[in-house]
Amino acid sequence: MTDILDAADASAPVTLDEIPREPTQDGPKVRLYLIDGSGFIFRAFHALPPLTRKSDGLPIGAVSGFCNMLWKLLVDMKASDEAPTHLAVVFDKSEQTFRKDLYADYKAHRPPPPEDLVPQFPLVREATRAFGVPCLELSGYEADDLIAAYACKVRDLGGEVVIVSSDKDLMQLVGPQVSMLDTMKNVKIGPEQVVEKFGVPPEKVVDVQALCGDSVDNVPGAPGIGIKTASALILEYGDIDTLLARAGEIKQQKRRETLINFADQIRLSRELVRLDCDTPLPEPIDSLAVQEPGPELAAFLEDMGFRTLARRITDAKSGAGAPATPTAEAKAPARPQHGAIDVNAYQCVRDVETLDAWIARARTAGIVAFDTETDALSSASAELCGVSLAVAPGEACYIPVGHQHESDGGLDFEAKEHLEQIPCEEVIARLKPLLEDPSVLKVAQNAKYDMAVLSRYGIEVGPIEDTMLISFVLEGGLHKSHGMDELSKRWLEHEPISFKTVAGTGKGQKSFKHVALSEATCYAAEDSDVTLRLYEHLRPRLAHEGLLGVYETVERPMPKVLADMELAGVKVDPEQLRILSNDFSVRMAELETKAHELAGRPFNLGSPKQIGEILFAEMGLSSGKKTATGAMSTDASLLEDLAAQGHELPRTLLDWRQLSKLKGTYTDNLIEAISPKTGRVHTSFSLAAATTGRLASSDPNLQNIPIRTEEGRKIRRAFIAEPGHVLISADYSQIELRLLAHIGDIPQLKRAFAEGLDIHAMTASEMFGVPVEGMPAETRRRAKAINFGIVYGISAFGLSNQLSIPREEASAYIKTYFERFPGIRSYMDRMQQQVRAEAFVTTIFGRKVHIPAARGKSQAERSFADRAAINAPIQGAAADVIRRAMIRMPGALEKAGLQARMLLQVHDELVFEAPEAEADRVIEVAKQVMERAAEPAISLSVPLVVEARAAANWDDAH
DNA sequence: ACACTCACG
DNA sequence: GACGTACGTGAGTGTA
């Protein structure tokens, strides 16, 4: 049997006795992990639904959660390159501690633990021991004190300590050898994070906590002083004693009085929060050496009935002995290839000679990572504050161009930093040849943004690569975000300075141009440095993993295309929207009055909770349907049902909701979104949001402008063209079903598309054996719903819901469908097999879509993965097709001598703006490019068909 | 911060 | 046969 908990390095077991003789020269000999047991228990208890043991009904939810968390932690720790040599779980022993003697009300407000949890405390200790992990506890002391004592001891002996907890009270212990690990958020807490939280370094945390107190533990502190004030005071005066001694000097009267009057209470609070390193150690450190679980673990899990975990542990043990697979090797975080990142090593460039020197270095290197700093988020309006460059790992600079002092409201005698900078035009003029030089490769993180900003300064950056897109191509679906901070933490094991730390947060956030140059240099140059390092790390994997083609053809060209679309924006008529908004307001008020009358009392129509109370409790209507959390659902389909039964209030609510949605989400916000600079609306397209490769649009989202209802279409009519111009909408007809026909190789579908038949009618005809001529509309509607359902990974439940038919009937439809189209069944089976084996699927263009849920614990999760695996190759191929069209479009329009511009993409639709006279030719070019977009990569066995129309507004162009 | 609802493909 | 249920998004509001 392989040792699960074996340390990563295979060095012989080390005892603490060796430490004093051989302190730290060869790296830490002891790395002790201290797990905050109480924290784990409460998290496990609250995160999980109540669970009882089958045999006797004993509550074991928290035990189960605790075991899973502990196991995961053990596995993760072992895999990390900071594997523990020693390990223990620390528990609170008793309520009565020395702090209660100091202050009777300490933790007085804390409610007793839930009844269900109490019997689980001893079980959790038993579980810990079963895992081969020692439990530490001591009468009269809290877990925190024991953690402190062990941490101090190991630290003083030259070892390392990792405290697994998110409790802020433990942050005072953090230091060069002591860190914390928050396993929920999966973040490491070092001195930097402590400063972020408390505004002071770890050694001052106690002083800050003494001042601000803690309502949870009922530590009094000083009334009216919060964390902000506390850290400011401590930073100024150094510590509590000095502060209290000099309290009389404080200018603010109230604060001065508080400090003087509550001096004793503050000193007491300090004693309450200070952790005692002199707490006796119940066990010698040597006895905490990591050991593998014995046979009692299996027995314990069996006894509890934790079958899944038991199986996982057995699997891990049998698998761990085998040599690492190549994939596992490729995924293992590689060691950073360069030295550590030192933010103080960067240069601030403020004269032309230095700038030219950096530009020369970039040319010699042939590669430069860069990043723009601006004063706003929208690339269409943001002003440049500076540019950073990195020419090699660790060699980076920041060139400020727009930094200013914050406008001073009064007299300020502090010496102001000199803000002499190279004039912006000068910097732009010198950077332009470099950034446009075809022989120098540029690298950026989210290049689209920087390209859009610089384009407004006359620079067309190229050639360029994008680390965010490289990450997305490699690992799309594996992570929520491909932002730089995450990538840096993941691959470089380095946490970059957060924007919040330099610019502040909330309404006190300052524009980047007001950030001091020294700080701005650290932050900005670090971004370029990190980007370059990420590029060097990630880029080789593209070829290695067969993803270079996807990256080069459908990812890398996109930032330029999208930057131009975003900068172009779309014209929206604010007058029309204002009229609509007023109209909606009036009608909403009428509906509200009516709803209140029908309900017999006033209520908030926007509150699902109140609606539920009125409809179900007061009016006694039946609902049945519940939301995910068990609350009564009041969604549209349910209200529709009730309205159909003849009730008036649901109808009124539906009407109000529609208007409320339209007004709140569209009319009012679209007016605000109009840029004062351009008079147009500039969305932001995200390339790395949807795992299938679809784009996403935000700020504002222009991919969900209403179209399905008449009222909604009025909003679409406010999207217009410049005078003398038209909007052109070109959309793929049935692209997903066509791609399914090709991918799944379905003869009937292919034939129907080749002959240009009505695909839904054809489906209905095949399924129900009725001729297309004279087919009832309802029959076709059902077939249409089935076709959509197929693309989504159909289920009887989903279809019955969609069509409001009994599940048995839906089931029968699906059965018939699979009989008529057996190819679809086999496509679905193939995707399910693939995703269960590999946890990813690919599109015909080679895009890889990771679906980690396929490895999920629950059946439900895996079923979800199956459906996603059926959908992703279809949705993803459609996304690839339209990307290919978009990439070719600007060139095709230009080649045809047209001025038309592409403005928007809505998944299967492209929107253009063109001079009226060009309309017909633009339609011709757009159709051709779009219909041939799959070529030459893929020769589709079905035709792609595009319908296009020109009109004065977006609605009429459909 | 999260749940709910709803706009789109 | 059990399991929760159609796939992919972004945004506003209410509620804790």
Short mmCIF file of C-alpha atoms in Angstrom, two decimals, chain A residues 432-673:
data_model
loop_
_atom_site.label_atom_id
_atom_site.label_comp_id
_atom_site.label_asym_id
_atom_site.label_seq_id
_atom_site.Cartn_x
_atom_site.Cartn_y
_atom_site.Cartn_z
CA LYS A 432 3.92 53.42 -31.95
CA PRO A 433 6.74 52.07 -34.17
CA LEU A 434 7.53 49.39 -31.59
CA LEU A 435 3.95 48.30 -31.00
CA GLU A 436 3.28 48.18 -34.74
CA ASP A 437 6.61 46.57 -35.67
CA PRO A 438 5.86 43.27 -37.43
CA SER A 439 9.16 41.83 -36.22
CA VAL A 440 8.45 42.41 -32.52
CA LEU A 441 5.85 40.15 -30.92
CA LYS A 442 3.62 41.83 -28.39
CA VAL A 443 2.02 39.93 -25.52
CA ALA A 444 -0.89 41.14 -23.45
CA GLN A 445 -3.45 39.82 -21.01
CA ASN A 446 -6.90 40.52 -22.48
CA ALA A 447 -5.33 42.21 -25.49
CA LYS A 448 -8.68 43.45 -26.78
CA TYR A 449 -8.81 46.15 -24.12
CA ASP A 450 -5.31 47.50 -24.70
CA MET A 451 -5.78 47.40 -28.45
CA ALA A 452 -9.01 49.37 -28.20
CA VAL A 453 -7.47 52.02 -25.95
CA LEU A 454 -4.32 52.41 -28.01
CA SER A 455 -6.32 52.45 -31.22
CA ARG A 456 -7.88 55.69 -30.00
CA TYR A 457 -4.35 57.08 -29.66
CA GLY A 458 -3.54 56.08 -33.23
CA ILE A 459 -1.66 52.85 -32.52
CA GLU A 460 -2.74 49.63 -34.25
CA VAL A 461 -0.92 47.05 -32.15
CA GLY A 462 0.37 43.92 -33.87
CA PRO A 463 1.39 41.17 -34.05
CA ILE A 464 -0.02 40.27 -30.68
CA GLU A 465 -0.73 37.26 -28.51
CA ASP A 466 -3.07 37.06 -25.55
CA THR A 467 -2.31 35.04 -22.43
CA MET A 468 -5.96 35.05 -21.38
CA LEU A 469 -6.94 33.40 -24.66
CA ILE A 470 -4.11 30.89 -24.47
CA SER A 471 -5.34 29.87 -21.04
CA PHE A 472 -8.91 29.72 -22.32
CA VAL A 473 -7.99 27.46 -25.23
CA LEU A 474 -6.03 25.16 -22.94
CA GLU A 475 -8.34 25.04 -19.99
CA GLY A 476 -11.72 26.51 -20.95
CA GLY A 477 -14.30 25.03 -18.60
CA LEU A 478 -11.82 24.13 -15.90
CA HIS A 479 -11.81 27.53 -14.24
CA LYS A 480 -14.33 30.27 -13.73
CA SER A 481 -12.02 32.97 -14.87
CA HIS A 482 -8.86 33.36 -16.88
CA GLY A 483 -7.94 36.68 -15.30
CA MET A 484 -4.35 37.56 -14.70
CA ASP A 485 -4.46 37.33 -10.93
CA GLU A 486 -5.80 33.80 -11.06
CA LEU A 487 -3.34 32.72 -13.75
CA SER A 488 -0.46 34.17 -11.79
CA LYS A 489 -1.47 32.39 -8.63
CA ARG A 490 -2.03 29.17 -10.53
CA TRP A 491 1.13 29.08 -12.60
CA LEU A 492 3.63 31.41 -11.02
CA GLU A 493 2.59 30.86 -7.45
CA HIS A 494 2.63 34.58 -7.09
CA GLU A 495 -0.19 36.86 -6.07
CA PRO A 496 0.03 40.14 -7.94
CA ILE A 497 -0.70 43.42 -6.21
CA SER A 498 -4.45 43.89 -6.41
CA PHE A 499 -5.89 46.97 -8.00
CA LYS A 500 -7.73 47.58 -4.76
CA THR A 501 -4.53 47.90 -2.78
CA VAL A 502 -3.22 50.67 -5.00
CA ALA A 503 -6.43 52.48 -5.79
CA GLY A 504 -8.59 51.69 -2.78
CA THR A 505 -12.09 50.38 -2.90
CA GLY A 506 -15.70 51.47 -2.88
CA LYS A 507 -16.43 55.15 -3.28
CA GLY A 508 -13.02 56.08 -1.95
CA GLN A 509 -11.48 54.39 -4.98
CA LYS A 510 -9.21 56.75 -6.80
CA SER A 511 -8.47 56.94 -10.47
CA PHE A 512 -5.21 55.30 -11.46
CA LYS A 513 -3.85 58.65 -12.54
CA HIS A 514 -3.90 59.72 -8.90
CA VAL A 515 -1.89 56.76 -7.68
CA ALA A 516 1.62 57.70 -6.61
CA LEU A 517 4.20 56.88 -9.26
CA SER A 518 6.19 54.50 -7.09
CA GLU A 519 3.12 52.43 -6.31
CA ALA A 520 1.83 52.66 -9.85
CA THR A 521 5.18 51.40 -11.10
CA CYS A 522 5.10 48.33 -8.86
CA TYR A 523 1.56 47.52 -9.87
CA ALA A 524 1.72 48.25 -13.58
CA ALA A 525 5.15 46.82 -14.35
CA GLU A 526 4.29 43.73 -12.39
CA ASP A 527 1.33 43.12 -14.69
CA SER A 528 3.59 43.11 -17.74
CA ASP A 529 6.18 41.00 -15.97
CA VAL A 530 3.57 38.45 -14.97
CA THR A 531 2.04 38.47 -18.45
CA LEU A 532 5.40 37.71 -20.02
CA ARG A 533 6.10 34.90 -17.57
CA LEU A 534 2.65 33.45 -18.16
CA TYR A 535 3.19 33.58 -21.88
CA GLU A 536 6.46 31.70 -21.64
CA HIS A 537 4.84 29.13 -19.44
CA LEU A 538 1.55 28.58 -21.29
CA ARG A 539 2.37 29.15 -24.92
CA PRO A 540 4.44 25.94 -25.43
CA ARG A 541 1.50 23.88 -24.24
CA LEU A 542 -0.65 24.93 -27.23
CA ALA A 543 1.38 22.93 -29.72
CA HIS A 544 2.02 20.19 -27.24
CA GLU A 545 -1.67 19.65 -26.65
CA GLY A 546 -2.79 20.01 -30.24
CA LEU A 547 -4.54 23.32 -29.66
CA LEU A 548 -2.35 25.68 -31.65
CA GLY A 549 -4.67 25.52 -34.64
CA VAL A 550 -7.72 26.57 -32.64
CA TYR A 551 -5.80 29.35 -30.98
CA GLU A 552 -4.40 30.74 -34.21
CA THR A 553 -7.58 30.48 -36.27
CA VAL A 554 -10.48 31.33 -33.95
CA GLU A 555 -8.93 33.00 -30.90
CA ARG A 556 -5.88 35.07 -31.66
CA PRO A 557 -7.47 37.16 -34.44
CA MET A 558 -10.54 38.01 -32.35
CA PRO A 559 -9.27 40.82 -30.10
CA LYS A 560 -8.64 43.08 -33.07
CA VAL A 561 -12.06 42.38 -34.59
CA LEU A 562 -13.90 42.89 -31.31
CA ALA A 563 -11.94 46.00 -30.35
CA ASP A 564 -13.09 47.60 -33.61
CA MET A 565 -16.71 46.56 -33.02
CA GLU A 566 -16.70 47.89 -29.48
CA LEU A 567 -15.15 51.17 -30.55
CA ALA A 568 -17.72 51.53 -33.34
CA GLY A 569 -20.63 51.13 -30.92
CA VAL A 570 -24.24 51.25 -32.04
CA LYS A 571 -26.54 54.23 -32.30
CA VAL A 572 -29.49 54.26 -29.97
CA ASP A 573 -32.25 56.86 -30.03
CA PRO A 574 -32.62 58.20 -26.49
CA GLU A 575 -35.81 60.12 -27.29
CA GLN A 576 -37.61 56.98 -28.37
CA LEU A 577 -36.45 55.21 -25.22
CA ARG A 578 -37.58 58.09 -23.00
CA ILE A 579 -41.04 57.99 -24.53
CA LEU A 580 -41.16 54.24 -23.98
CA SER A 581 -39.94 54.61 -20.42
CA ASN A 582 -42.70 57.09 -19.60
CA ASP A 583 -45.32 54.92 -21.25
CA PHE A 584 -44.13 51.91 -19.26
CA SER A 585 -44.15 53.92 -16.01
CA VAL A 586 -47.73 55.02 -16.47
CA ARG A 587 -48.96 51.55 -17.29
CA MET A 588 -47.02 50.01 -14.44
CA ALA A 589 -48.63 52.41 -11.98
CA GLU A 590 -52.07 51.41 -13.25
CA LEU A 591 -51.26 47.74 -13.00
CA GLU A 592 -49.87 48.22 -9.52
CA THR A 593 -53.06 49.87 -8.29
CA LYS A 594 -55.09 47.08 -9.85
CA ALA A 595 -52.89 44.40 -8.30
CA HIS A 596 -53.24 45.97 -4.84
CA GLU A 597 -57.02 46.03 -5.25
CA LEU A 598 -57.12 42.41 -6.37
CA ALA A 599 -54.92 41.38 -3.47
CA GLY A 600 -56.95 43.39 -1.01
CA ARG A 601 -53.85 45.09 0.37
CA PRO A 602 -50.76 46.91 -0.85
CA PHE A 603 -47.60 44.91 -1.49
CA ASN A 604 -44.35 45.11 -3.40
CA LEU A 605 -44.93 43.71 -6.87
CA GLY A 606 -41.22 43.21 -7.26
CA SER A 607 -40.98 40.81 -4.35
CA PRO A 608 -41.47 37.14 -5.23
CA LYS A 609 -41.76 36.47 -1.51
CA GLN A 610 -44.70 38.82 -1.03
CA ILE A 611 -46.34 37.56 -4.20
CA GLY A 612 -46.05 34.04 -2.85
CA GLU A 613 -47.65 35.06 0.43
CA ILE A 614 -50.59 36.66 -1.32
CA LEU A 615 -51.23 34.06 -3.99
CA PHE A 616 -50.70 30.92 -1.98
CA ALA A 617 -51.30 31.80 1.65
CA GLU A 618 -53.94 34.52 1.41
CA MET A 619 -55.75 33.64 -1.81
CA GLY A 620 -55.26 29.92 -1.43
CA LEU A 621 -54.24 29.28 -5.02
CA SER A 622 -52.50 26.01 -5.71
CA SER A 623 -48.94 26.10 -6.91
CA GLY A 624 -47.04 22.90 -6.37
CA LYS A 625 -43.93 24.30 -8.02
CA LYS A 626 -41.02 25.22 -5.79
CA THR A 627 -37.74 26.97 -6.37
CA ALA A 628 -34.30 25.47 -5.81
CA THR A 629 -34.33 26.52 -2.18
CA GLY A 630 -37.82 25.24 -1.51
CA ALA A 631 -39.61 28.59 -1.65
CA MET A 632 -42.85 28.89 -3.58
CA SER A 633 -42.09 29.64 -7.19
CA THR A 634 -43.81 32.60 -8.79
CA ASP A 635 -42.16 32.47 -12.18
CA ALA A 636 -43.86 33.31 -15.44
CA SER A 637 -44.86 29.78 -16.43
CA LEU A 638 -46.60 29.29 -13.10
CA LEU A 639 -48.39 32.62 -13.22
CA GLU A 640 -49.38 31.77 -16.79
CA ASP A 641 -51.01 28.54 -15.53
CA LEU A 642 -52.89 30.37 -12.81
CA ALA A 643 -53.99 33.04 -15.27
CA ALA A 644 -55.29 30.33 -17.60
CA GLN A 645 -57.42 29.04 -14.72
CA GLY A 646 -59.18 32.39 -14.81
CA HIS A 647 -57.49 34.26 -11.97
CA GLU A 648 -56.97 37.94 -12.62
CA LEU A 649 -54.09 38.79 -10.29
CA PRO A 650 -51.51 36.51 -11.93
CA ARG A 651 -52.24 38.11 -15.31
CA THR A 652 -51.79 41.56 -13.81
CA LEU A 653 -48.53 40.52 -12.23
CA LEU A 654 -47.29 39.08 -15.51
CA ASP A 655 -48.07 42.30 -17.34
CA TRP A 656 -46.41 44.39 -14.64
CA ARG A 657 -43.36 42.19 -14.59
CA GLN A 658 -42.91 42.47 -18.32
CA LEU A 659 -43.04 46.24 -18.23
CA SER A 660 -40.88 46.41 -15.12
CA LYS A 661 -38.25 44.24 -16.78
CA LEU A 662 -38.27 46.26 -19.96
CA LYS A 663 -38.09 49.58 -18.19
CA GLY A 664 -35.62 48.57 -15.52
CA THR A 665 -33.26 46.55 -17.65
CA TYR A 666 -33.51 48.24 -21.00
CA THR A 667 -35.03 51.67 -21.50
CA ASP A 668 -33.51 53.52 -18.58
CA ASN A 669 -30.13 51.84 -18.66
CA LEU A 670 -29.63 52.04 -22.39
CA ILE A 671 -30.13 55.79 -22.25
CA GLU A 672 -27.45 55.98 -19.56
CA ALA A 673 -25.15 53.74 -21.56
#
